[in-house]
Amino acid sequence: RRISSPARARLALLALCLAAYAARLASLAYQSLWRDEVDSVRFALRPLAELMGMFTTPGDNGPLFFLSLRPWLAVAGQSEFALRFPAAWAGVLAVPLTYALARRLLSLARRPARTLSLSNVPLVAALFIACNPYLLWYSQEGKMYALLVALVLAVHLAFLAALERGRWWRWLLYLA
């Protein structure tokens, strides 16, 4: 069934975001930390000079993630829930970002055939992101993978905004 009004689409998107949030938080602290998650805590809490040195060391992945995790762990603590919550939040954020990107791409596309209604495509895309088992898994890990998905979606949105509007500060936002 086609969701006709923008208000209904926003309500459906909000419901998807709440469902994604509930699914990601449901068993966030169910299992104890596994080896890579312990490494996340260990790397984030290294002395700052060592952490900054990871940016120039070949083979170290995620130094920016560890740097951003550092203040969060100082505020929220080092429990399983605290470590995994940023990933859960990024996984939920991917839902509206997917919706926005799909809407933007559809608006750029040529007029579809008259028999096809593509108005629900952004909601279907957001539904797939909300329910995807791999994204759910990564949203419950204390690693950078869910954040990476959200950042890639945000970068694509920033790129399209810069292309459409062409203002210099939008290009800076994209580059950042």
C-alpha atoms as one frame of an Amber mdcrd trajectory, in Angstrom:
protein
   0.000   0.000   0.000   1.311   3.410  -0.905   2.004   5.785   1.977   0.656
   8.964   0.443   1.272  11.845   2.801   4.649  13.097   4.024   3.315  12.957
   7.590   2.549   9.247   7.234   5.973   8.612   5.726   7.641  10.428   8.659
   5.538   8.436  11.113   6.486   5.169   9.387  10.167   6.200   9.432   9.931
   7.039  13.131   8.379   3.610  13.789  11.230   1.963  11.848  13.807   3.903
  13.857  12.180   2.925  17.150  12.012  -0.722  16.052  15.675  -0.611  15.003
  16.580   0.961  18.360  14.676  -1.715  20.295  16.203  -4.532  18.239  19.728
  -3.228  18.718  19.399  -2.570  22.446  17.468  -5.757  23.264  20.540  -7.899
  23.911  23.317  -5.321  23.885  24.910  -6.531  27.128  23.820 -10.161  26.818
  27.272 -11.520  26.013  30.525 -10.573  27.632  33.152  -8.721  25.631  34.983
 -10.720  23.006  38.631 -10.289  22.053  38.252  -7.519  19.450  35.982  -5.545
  21.757  38.508  -5.818  24.573  41.069  -4.472  22.102  38.741  -1.539  21.402
  38.722  -0.640  25.083  42.456  -1.253  25.426  43.340   0.884  22.383  40.932
   3.684  23.327  42.397   3.910  26.840  46.040   3.870  25.767  48.092   6.918
  26.626  47.172   9.609  24.121  50.627   9.672  22.513  50.422   5.940  21.771
  46.904   6.292  20.425  47.948   9.128  18.119  50.870   6.988  16.943  48.378
   4.469  15.561  47.547   6.963  12.797  50.975   6.433  11.237  51.411   2.734
  11.945  50.642   0.485   8.964  48.108  -2.237   9.702  46.386  -0.506  12.615
  42.742  -0.119  11.741  40.335   2.203  13.440  42.501   4.777  15.222  39.894
   7.491  14.619  37.243   5.205  16.101  39.403   4.574  19.166  40.053   8.294
  19.520  36.311   9.024  19.420  35.589   6.142  21.795  38.005   7.495  24.404
  35.820  10.349  25.779  32.695   8.189  25.564  34.273   5.503  27.772  35.424
   8.191  30.208  31.814   9.357  30.604  29.828   6.116  30.206  32.229   3.590
  31.709  33.691   0.386  30.333  30.753  -2.022  30.596  29.554  -4.120  27.675
  26.545  -1.852  27.272  28.626   1.349  27.359  31.122   0.040  24.796  28.452
  -1.207  22.391  25.994   1.687  22.678  27.737   3.973  20.122  27.561   1.173
  17.553  23.877   0.633  18.337  23.229   4.347  17.952  25.098   4.405  14.624
  23.052   1.403  13.462  19.832   3.252  14.253  21.139   6.406  12.579  21.717
   4.393   9.383  17.929   3.930   9.045  16.952   7.599   8.507  20.168   8.214
   6.549  19.202   5.410   4.160  15.725   6.879   3.827  17.136  10.344   3.074
  19.662   9.001   0.557  17.022   6.919  -1.233  14.694   9.952  -1.433  17.490
  12.114  -2.780  18.503   9.538  -5.383  14.900   9.052  -6.483  14.458  12.792
  -6.889  17.524  12.862  -9.154  16.364   9.909 -11.245  14.430  10.335 -14.435
  10.647  10.103 -14.271   9.730   6.418 -13.771   7.241   4.609 -15.961   3.648
   5.536 -15.170   2.822   2.029 -13.996   5.486   2.040 -11.297   5.088   3.813
  -7.994   8.441   4.372  -6.372   7.250   6.589  -3.541   7.718   3.846  -0.935
  11.239   2.893  -2.038  12.929   5.049   0.638  10.855   3.404   3.382  11.546
  -0.073   2.004  15.276   0.723   1.903  15.117   1.969   5.506  13.234  -1.212
   6.479  15.978  -3.358   4.952  18.608  -1.457   6.931  16.582  -1.714  10.159
  16.118  -5.482   9.781  19.380  -6.551   8.137  20.900  -9.280  10.331  24.488
  -8.276   9.576  23.840  -4.627  10.383  22.024  -5.680  13.538  25.035  -7.814
  14.488  27.500  -4.993  13.804  25.294  -2.568  15.741  25.757  -4.757  18.797
  29.557  -4.889  18.658  31.985  -2.495  20.248  33.711  -1.977  16.912  33.618
   0.634  14.147  31.544  -1.233  11.544  28.096   0.260  12.279  29.635   3.720
  12.490  31.272   3.132   9.116  27.895   2.325   7.523  26.344   5.506   8.946
  29.328   7.621   7.861  29.262   6.249   4.307  25.568   7.105   4.029  26.201
  10.604   5.426  29.103  11.160   3.014  26.906  10.228   0.061  24.234  12.661
   1.238  26.834  15.418   1.667  28.210  14.706  -1.816  24.772  14.919  -3.429
  24.006  18.142  -1.540  27.303  19.634  -2.716  26.597  18.594  -6.306  23.082
  20.015  -6.260  23.742  23.289  -4.475  27.432  23.783  -5.246  28.209  26.058
  -2.309  31.818  25.923  -1.128  30.933  25.054   2.463  28.930  21.995   1.303
  32.069  20.743  -0.450  34.014  21.288   2.762  31.382  19.320   4.661  31.721
  16.505   2.142  35.515  16.513   2.408  35.394  16.516   6.206
